[in-house]
Coordinates of C-alpha atoms in Angstrom, one line a residue:
X1 CA 4.3 -3.2 -17.4
X2 CA 1.5 -0.1 -15.7
X3 CA -1.8 0.2 -15.1
X4 CA -3.5 3.3 -15.0
X5 CA -7.2 3.8 -15.2
X6 CA -7.7 8.3 -16.1
X7 CA -11.6 8.4 -15.0
X8 CA -14.1 11.1 -16.0
X9 CA -17.2 10.3 -13.9
X10 CA -16.7 10.7 -9.9
X11 CA -16.8 7.2 -8.4
X12 CA -18.0 7.7 -4.4
X13 CA -18.5 5.2 -1.9
X14 CA -21.8 5.0 -0.6
X15 CA -21.4 1.8 1.6
X16 CA -19.0 0.0 3.6
X17 CA -19.0 -3.6 5.8
X18 CA -16.0 -5.4 7.6
X19 CA -15.1 -8.0 9.2
X20 CA -12.3 -8.0 10.4
X21 CA -9.6 -10.3 13.5
X22 CA -10.8 -6.9 15.4
X23 CA -14.1 -6.5 15.2
X24 CA -17.2 -6.9 13.2
X25 CA -18.1 -3.4 11.6
X26 CA -16.8 -1.1 10.1
X27 CA -17.4 0.7 13.4
X28 CA -16.0 -2.2 15.5
X29 CA -13.0 -2.2 13.7
X30 CA -12.9 1.2 14.4
X31 CA -12.9 1.9 17.6
X32 CA -10.4 -1.3 18.0
X33 CA -7.4 0.5 15.7
X34 CA -7.9 4.0 17.6
X35 CA -7.4 2.1 20.4
X36 CA -4.3 0.8 19.2
X37 CA -6.4 -2.9 20.6
X38 CA -4.3 -5.3 18.5
X39 CA -6.4 -9.1 17.6
X40 CA -2.6 -11.1 16.7
X41 CA -3.5 -14.2 19.0
X42 CA -2.1 -17.9 19.6
X43 CA -5.0 -19.5 16.8
X44 CA -7.5 -21.1 18.6
X45 CA -9.2 -23.1 15.8
X46 CA -6.5 -26.0 16.2
X47 CA -3.5 -27.5 17.6
X48 CA -1.0 -24.6 16.5
X49 CA 2.3 -26.1 18.2
X50 CA 3.4 -28.6 15.8
X51 CA 3.5 -25.5 12.7
X52 CA 6.2 -23.2 12.8
X53 CA 3.3 -20.1 12.2
X54 CA 1.9 -20.5 15.5
X55 CA 0.0 -16.7 16.0
X56 CA -2.9 -15.1 13.3
X57 CA -5.3 -12.8 13.1
X58 CA -8.2 -14.7 13.8
X59 CA -12.1 -13.6 13.9
X60 CA -13.6 -14.9 16.9
X61 CA -16.9 -13.6 17.6
X62 CA -18.5 -14.3 13.9
X63 CA -21.5 -16.6 15.0
X64 CA -22.5 -18.0 11.4
X65 CA -26.1 -18.4 11.5
X66 CA -27.1 -15.1 13.0
X67 CA -25.2 -13.3 9.7
X68 CA -25.8 -16.5 7.0
X69 CA -29.1 -17.5 6.1
X70 CA -29.5 -21.3 7.0
X71 CA -30.0 -23.5 3.4
X72 CA -26.6 -21.4 2.8
X73 CA -24.4 -22.3 6.0
X74 CA -23.4 -25.7 4.0
X75 CA -23.1 -24.8 1.8
X76 CA -20.3 -22.5 1.5
X77 CA -16.9 -21.5 3.2
X78 CA -16.0 -19.3 6.1
X79 CA -14.0 -16.2 3.6
X80 CA -18.1 -16.8 2.3
X81 CA -19.4 -16.0 5.5
X82 CA -18.0 -13.1 5.5
X83 CA -18.1 -12.0 2.6
X84 CA -22.3 -12.6 2.7
X85 CA -22.4 -10.5 5.9
X86 CA -19.8 -8.2 4.7
X87 CA -22.2 -7.6 1.9
X88 CA -25.3 -6.9 3.7
X89 CA -24.1 -4.3 5.9
X90 CA -22.5 -2.3 3.0
X91 CA -25.9 -2.4 1.0
X92 CA -27.1 -1.3 4.1
X93 CA -25.3 1.7 4.8
X94 CA -25.7 2.5 1.3
X95 CA -29.2 2.5 1.4
X96 CA -29.8 0.3 -1.4
X97 CA -32.3 -2.3 -2.2
X98 CA -31.5 -4.2 -4.9
X99 CA -35.5 -5.3 -5.4
X100 CA -35.8 -2.1 -5.7
X101 CA -33.1 -1.1 -8.3
X102 CA -33.1 -2.5 -11.8
X103 CA -31.3 -5.6 -11.1
X104 CA -28.8 -5.4 -13.8
X105 CA -27.4 -2.2 -13.1
X106 CA -26.3 -3.7 -9.7
X107 CA -23.0 -5.8 -10.2
X108 CA -20.1 -7.3 -7.9
X109 CA -16.2 -7.9 -7.9
X110 CA -14.4 -8.6 -5.3
X111 CA -11.4 -10.4 -4.6
X112 CA -10.0 -13.7 -3.4
X113 CA -6.3 -15.3 -3.2
X114 CA -6.8 -18.1 -1.1
X115 CA -10.0 -19.9 -1.9
X116 CA -11.9 -21.7 0.5
X117 CA -9.1 -24.3 2.3
X118 CA -11.5 -24.7 5.3
X119 CA -14.1 -26.1 3.8
X120 CA -12.0 -28.2 1.5
X121 CA -9.4 -29.5 4.2
X122 CA -12.8 -31.3 6.1
X123 CA -13.9 -32.3 2.8
X124 CA -10.6 -34.0 2.0
X125 CA -10.5 -35.7 5.5
X126 CA -13.5 -36.4 4.1
X127 CA -12.3 -38.1 1.3
X128 CA -9.6 -40.8 3.1
X129 CA -10.4 -41.2 6.5
X130 CA -14.2 -42.9 5.0
X131 CA -14.4 -42.2 1.8
X132 CA -15.3 -40.4 -1.1
X133 CA -19.8 -41.6 -0.7
X134 CA -19.1 -38.4 2.4
X135 CA -17.4 -36.3 0.0
X136 CA -20.3 -32.6 0.2
X137 CA -20.9 -31.7 -4.0
X138 CA -20.9 -28.4 -2.6
X139 CA -16.9 -29.5 -3.1
X140 CA -17.0 -28.1 -6.3
X141 CA -17.6 -24.7 -6.5
X142 CA -17.1 -23.9 -2.1
X143 CA -13.5 -23.7 -2.7
X144 CA -13.8 -21.8 -5.6
X145 CA -12.2 -18.1 -5.3
X146 CA -15.2 -17.0 -7.7
X147 CA -17.8 -18.4 -5.0
X148 CA -17.6 -15.1 -3.0
X149 CA -19.0 -13.3 -5.8
X150 CA -21.4 -16.0 -7.3
X151 CA -22.7 -16.4 -3.7
X152 CA -22.9 -12.9 -3.0
X153 CA -24.7 -11.7 -6.4
X154 CA -27.5 -15.0 -5.8
X155 CA -28.0 -13.7 -2.2
X156 CA -29.1 -10.4 -3.6
X157 CA -30.5 -10.7 -6.8
X158 CA -27.9 -9.7 -8.3
X159 CA -27.6 -10.3 -12.3
X160 CA -25.1 -7.2 -13.5
X161 CA -21.7 -7.2 -14.5
X162 CA -20.1 -9.7 -11.6
X163 CA -16.5 -10.9 -11.3
X164 CA -13.4 -11.8 -9.8
X165 CA -10.0 -10.5 -8.9
X166 CA -6.8 -12.8 -8.9
X167 CA -3.7 -10.9 -8.2
X168 CA -2.9 -11.9 -4.6
X169 CA -2.6 -9.6 -2.0
X170 CA -2.8 -6.2 -4.1
X171 CA -6.2 -7.7 -5.7
X172 CA -8.6 -6.4 -3.2
X173 CA -7.8 -3.2 -4.3
X174 CA -7.2 -3.9 -8.2
X175 CA -10.9 -5.4 -8.0
X176 CA -11.9 -1.4 -6.1
X177 CA -10.7 -0.4 -9.8
X178 CA -12.6 -2.6 -11.4
X179 CA -15.3 -1.7 -10.2
X180 CA -14.1 2.1 -10.7
X181 CA -14.2 2.0 -14.2
X182 CA -17.9 0.1 -14.3
X183 CA -19.5 2.6 -12.4
X184 CA -17.5 5.5 -14.1
X185 CA -17.8 4.4 -17.0
X186 CA -21.7 3.6 -16.4
X187 CA -21.8 -0.3 -17.3
X188 CA -22.9 -0.2 -13.2
X189 CA -25.2 1.8 -11.4
X190 CA -24.2 0.0 -8.0
X191 CA -21.4 -1.8 -7.5
X192 CA -20.5 -3.8 -4.1
X193 CA -16.6 -5.0 -4.9
X194 CA -13.6 -5.1 -2.6
X195 CA -11.8 -8.7 -1.6
X196 CA -11.4 -11.2 1.5
X197 CA -9.3 -13.7 2.6
X198 CA -9.7 -16.3 5.4
X199 CA -6.9 -19.5 5.1
X200 CA -6.5 -19.7 8.7
X201 CA -6.1 -23.7 8.8
X202 CA -3.3 -26.8 8.8
X203 CA -4.1 -26.7 5.3
X204 CA -4.3 -23.2 4.5
X205 CA -0.8 -22.9 6.6
X206 CA 1.0 -25.1 4.4
X207 CA 0.3 -24.1 1.3
X208 CA 1.2 -20.2 2.1
X209 CA 4.0 -22.0 4.2
X210 CA 7.0 -21.7 0.8
X211 CA 6.4 -18.4 0.2
X212 CA 9.5 -18.0 3.2
X213 CA 7.5 -15.1 4.1
X214 CA 5.3 -15.7 7.4
X215 CA 6.8 -15.1 10.6
X216 CA 7.5 -18.5 13.2
X217 CA 8.0 -15.9 16.1
X218 CA 5.3 -17.2 18.9
X219 CA 4.8 -14.3 20.9
X220 CA 2.1 -12.5 19.3
X221 CA 3.8 -8.6 20.4
X222 CA 6.4 -9.8 18.7
X223 CA 5.1 -11.3 15.9
X224 CA 4.6 -8.7 13.4
X225 CA 7.5 -5.7 13.4
X226 CA 6.6 -3.8 10.2
X227 CA 9.0 -1.3 8.8
X228 CA 11.3 -2.7 12.3
X229 CA 14.7 -4.2 12.6
X230 CA 13.8 -7.3 14.6
X231 CA 10.8 -8.0 11.5
X232 CA 10.4 -11.6 11.5
X233 CA 7.2 -11.9 8.3
X234 CA 4.4 -10.7 7.9
X235 CA 1.4 -11.9 10.7
X236 CA -1.6 -14.5 8.7
X237 CA -4.9 -13.1 8.9
X238 CA -8.5 -13.5 7.8
X239 CA -11.5 -11.0 6.7
X240 CA -11.9 -8.1 4.9
X241 CA -14.4 -5.5 3.3
X242 CA -16.8 -4.4 0.8
X243 CA -17.8 -0.9 -0.1
X244 CA -20.5 -0.2 -2.1
X245 CA -20.1 1.9 -5.6
X246 CA -21.7 5.0 -7.4
X247 CA -21.7 7.5 -9.8
X248 CA -21.8 11.3 -7.8
X249 CA -24.6 12.2 -9.7
X250 CA -26.8 9.5 -9.5
X251 CA -26.2 8.7 -5.9
X252 CA -26.9 12.7 -4.9
X253 CA -30.2 12.2 -7.5
X254 CA -30.6 8.6 -5.5
X255 CA -31.1 10.4 -1.9
X256 CA -28.3 9.7 -0.6
X257 CA -26.2 12.7 1.6
X258 CA -23.4 11.4 3.6
X259 CA -20.5 9.7 1.0
X260 CA -17.2 8.3 2.6
X261 CA -15.3 10.2 0.1
X262 CA -14.3 9.3 -3.4
X263 CA -12.3 6.5 -5.2
X264 CA -10.0 9.6 -7.2
X265 CA -6.8 7.5 -8.7
X266 CA -5.5 4.5 -9.4
X267 CA -2.3 2.5 -11.1
X268 CA -1.2 -1.3 -10.6
X269 CA 2.8 -2.6 -12.4
X270 CA 4.4 -5.6 -11.7
X271 CA 8.2 -6.2 -11.0
X272 CA 10.6 -7.9 -13.2
X273 CA 11.6 -11.2 -11.9
X274 CA 14.6 -10.3 -9.1
X275 CA 17.3 -12.0 -11.3
X276 CA 17.1 -9.6 -13.8
X277 CA 18.4 -6.6 -11.6
X278 CA 15.3 -4.2 -12.5
X279 CA 14.4 -2.4 -10.5
X280 CA 11.2 -2.1 -8.2
X281 CA 8.2 -0.5 -9.4
X282 CA 6.7 0.4 -6.9
X283 CA 7.4 4.2 -7.3
X284 CA 5.3 3.3 -11.2
X285 CA 2.3 3.4 -9.5
X286 CA 2.3 6.2 -6.8
X287 CA 2.9 7.9 -8.8
X288 CA 0.3 7.2 -12.0
X289 CA -2.6 6.7 -9.1
X290 CA -1.4 10.1 -8.5
X291 CA -1.9 11.5 -11.8
X292 CA -5.1 9.5 -12.0
X293 CA -6.3 11.7 -9.4
X294 CA -4.8 15.1 -10.5
X295 CA -2.9 15.4 -7.4
X296 CA 0.9 16.7 -6.2
X297 CA 2.8 14.6 -4.3
X298 CA 2.2 17.3 -1.0
X299 CA -0.9 17.3 -1.6
X300 CA -1.0 13.6 -0.4
X301 CA -2.5 13.8 3.0
X302 CA -1.7 9.8 4.8
X303 CA -0.3 6.4 3.1
X304 CA -1.9 3.2 3.9
X305 CA 1.1 1.2 3.7
X306 CA 1.3 -2.4 2.2
X307 CA 3.7 -3.0 5.0
X308 CA 4.5 -6.7 4.6
X309 CA 7.3 -7.0 7.8
X310 CA 9.7 -8.6 6.5
X311 CA 12.5 -6.3 6.0
X312 CA 13.8 -6.7 2.6
X313 CA 10.2 -5.9 1.1
X314 CA 10.1 -3.0 3.5
X315 CA 12.7 -1.4 2.9
X316 CA 11.9 -1.2 -0.8
X317 CA 8.7 0.3 -0.1
X318 CA 10.1 2.8 2.0
X319 CA 12.6 3.9 -0.1
X320 CA 9.3 3.6 -3.6
X321 CA 7.7 5.6 -0.4
X322 CA 10.7 8.1 -0.2
X323 CA 11.2 8.5 -3.6
X324 CA 8.0 10.1 -4.5
X325 CA 7.6 12.3 -1.6
X326 CA 10.5 13.0 0.1
X327 CA 12.2 11.1 2.8
X328 CA 9.7 11.8 6.6
X329 CA 7.4 13.1 3.9
X330 CA 3.7 11.9 4.7
X331 CA 2.3 9.6 7.3
X332 CA 2.4 6.9 6.9
X333 CA -0.4 4.5 8.7
X334 CA -0.1 0.4 9.1
X335 CA -3.9 -0.1 10.6
X336 CA -2.9 -3.5 10.1
X337 CA -0.2 -4.2 12.9
X338 CA -3.4 -4.8 14.9
X339 CA -4.7 -7.4 12.5
X340 CA -2.2 -9.0 11.0
X341 CA -2.2 -9.1 7.0
X342 CA -5.5 -10.0 5.0
X343 CA -4.7 -10.5 1.8
X344 CA -7.4 -9.6 -0.7
X345 CA -9.1 -8.0 2.2
X346 CA -6.1 -5.7 3.1
X347 CA -6.7 -3.4 0.2
X348 CA -10.1 -3.0 1.0
X349 CA -10.1 -2.9 4.8
X350 CA -7.2 0.0 4.8
X351 CA -9.1 1.4 1.9
X352 CA -12.1 1.6 4.9
X353 CA -9.5 2.9 7.4
X354 CA -8.4 5.6 4.8
X355 CA -12.1 6.7 3.9
X356 CA -12.7 7.0 8.2
X357 CA -9.3 9.1 8.5
X358 CA -11.1 11.4 5.8
X359 CA -13.9 11.5 8.3
X360 CA -12.7 11.8 11.8
X361 CA -9.4 13.6 10.7
X362 CA -7.6 11.1 12.6
X363 CA -4.6 8.7 11.8
X364 CA -4.6 5.6 13.7
X365 CA -1.1 4.9 15.4
X366 CA 0.6 1.6 14.9
X367 CA 0.5 -0.3 18.2
X368 CA 4.7 0.0 19.8
X369 CA 7.5 1.4 19.0
X370 CA 9.7 1.0 16.2
X371 CA 13.5 0.1 15.9
X372 CA 14.1 1.2 12.4
X373 CA 16.6 0.1 10.3
X374 CA 18.7 3.1 8.2
X375 CA 17.8 4.2 4.9
X376 CA 13.8 3.4 5.7
X377 CA 13.0 7.8 5.9
X378 CA 9.2 6.8 6.9
X379 CA 7.1 9.6 9.3
X380 CA 5.4 6.3 11.1
X381 CA 2.5 7.1 12.8
X382 CA 3.3 5.0 16.3
X383 CA 2.9 5.4 19.7
X384 CA -0.8 7.9 19.4
X385 CA -3.3 8.5 17.0
X386 CA -2.3 12.5 15.1
X387 CA -5.1 14.2 14.9
X388 CA -5.2 16.5 11.1
X389 CA -7.0 17.3 8.4
X390 CA -7.4 14.5 5.9
X391 CA -8.4 15.1 2.3
X392 CA -7.2 12.4 0.7
X393 CA -4.6 9.4 1.6
X394 CA -2.8 6.9 -0.4
X395 CA -2.9 3.1 0.1
X396 CA -0.4 1.3 -1.3
X397 CA -0.8 -3.4 -1.5
X398 CA 1.6 -5.9 -3.4
X399 CA 0.7 -9.5 -3.8
X400 CA 4.1 -11.7 -3.6
X401 CA 5.1 -12.9 -6.9
X402 CA 5.4 -8.8 -8.1
X403 CA 1.9 -7.6 -8.3
X404 CA 2.1 -3.8 -6.4
X405 CA -0.4 -1.6 -7.2
X406 CA -2.3 1.6 -5.6
X407 CA -5.0 3.6 -4.5
X408 CA -6.2 7.4 -4.1
X409 CA -9.0 8.0 -2.2
X410 CA -10.4 11.6 -1.0
X411 CA -12.5 13.8 0.7
X412 CA -16.1 14.5 -2.1

């Protein structure tokens, strides 16, 4: 199955907001990525020694009272608090003041793959240790996948189309694409979209361990090695990004002079079950996104890989990239090597990185030499950032269970 979206109106990015393990805000994140500063470290909020997964990409400098109104703090999980901060920054960056617009012309589309794990864990601990009378009534929604969309909408007084996408780690790109459709089709004038997750707590880890792909390497410098012979799985992380989308002509009429770029093409596919023996469909998603953008493979200047850090899945992605672009046919960047995988927040954050690559003409590097296995015919950017003009970039996101999404961004 594949989904390709063709739109005629140009949908542009006018604002960015990011909450990441190596920095709050887009500028701090981007500086860390260019400098090669990794945020992967042992977990600090609980004693990790009894868990097979010891390291992750925690956000350590987020002070809730500085970013979240007092009335919202007791009713929100960590992930929603991140989402509220990112929404404030993305709208402010775009110069959008919701109260000055028709409230039905603005919408919120977010992705979430894990829900509010930490909030739920604390309420379950209350239930079993003291009884049901101390369980928060906010538990009824604070854990839910759609809560970020709801709380952002209420926080900003937004009443236009709002929804949530749940397609595991591919969901963030799917949310951007859905927002693009709504803006291009005229349903919304402004769309606040993206994804965030925050599953770094004992219950969150316990829920993920059965997938078999989380790294159990305790050395933070070796735990997450995408496209490497010693790859042992992915490092879990938290955070993500929200983007403000608008129609290009209407944004220009509004007085916007700076555009980060255009969401130019998108496609999604779903892999057949491995037992069928049929090949994966990631190449189809990549080709579909390029076709939607009207680009040839040789017109793409950089690919931001999904890079799960498992030998079999990395090989499948490397082969898909080489199949479309040719062996070592395009530079491949892996910014998440410095943060860990942010689940549904990963695709939107990679999209932010792609837009900043276009702005600054530089591709950030993976932090260390890569011992690439035979068959991984990739031009990985490693060691030092690569300065080069960039007009278009392809972002890839995959979700466990067969989800594939590909998004093309290009300069306006």
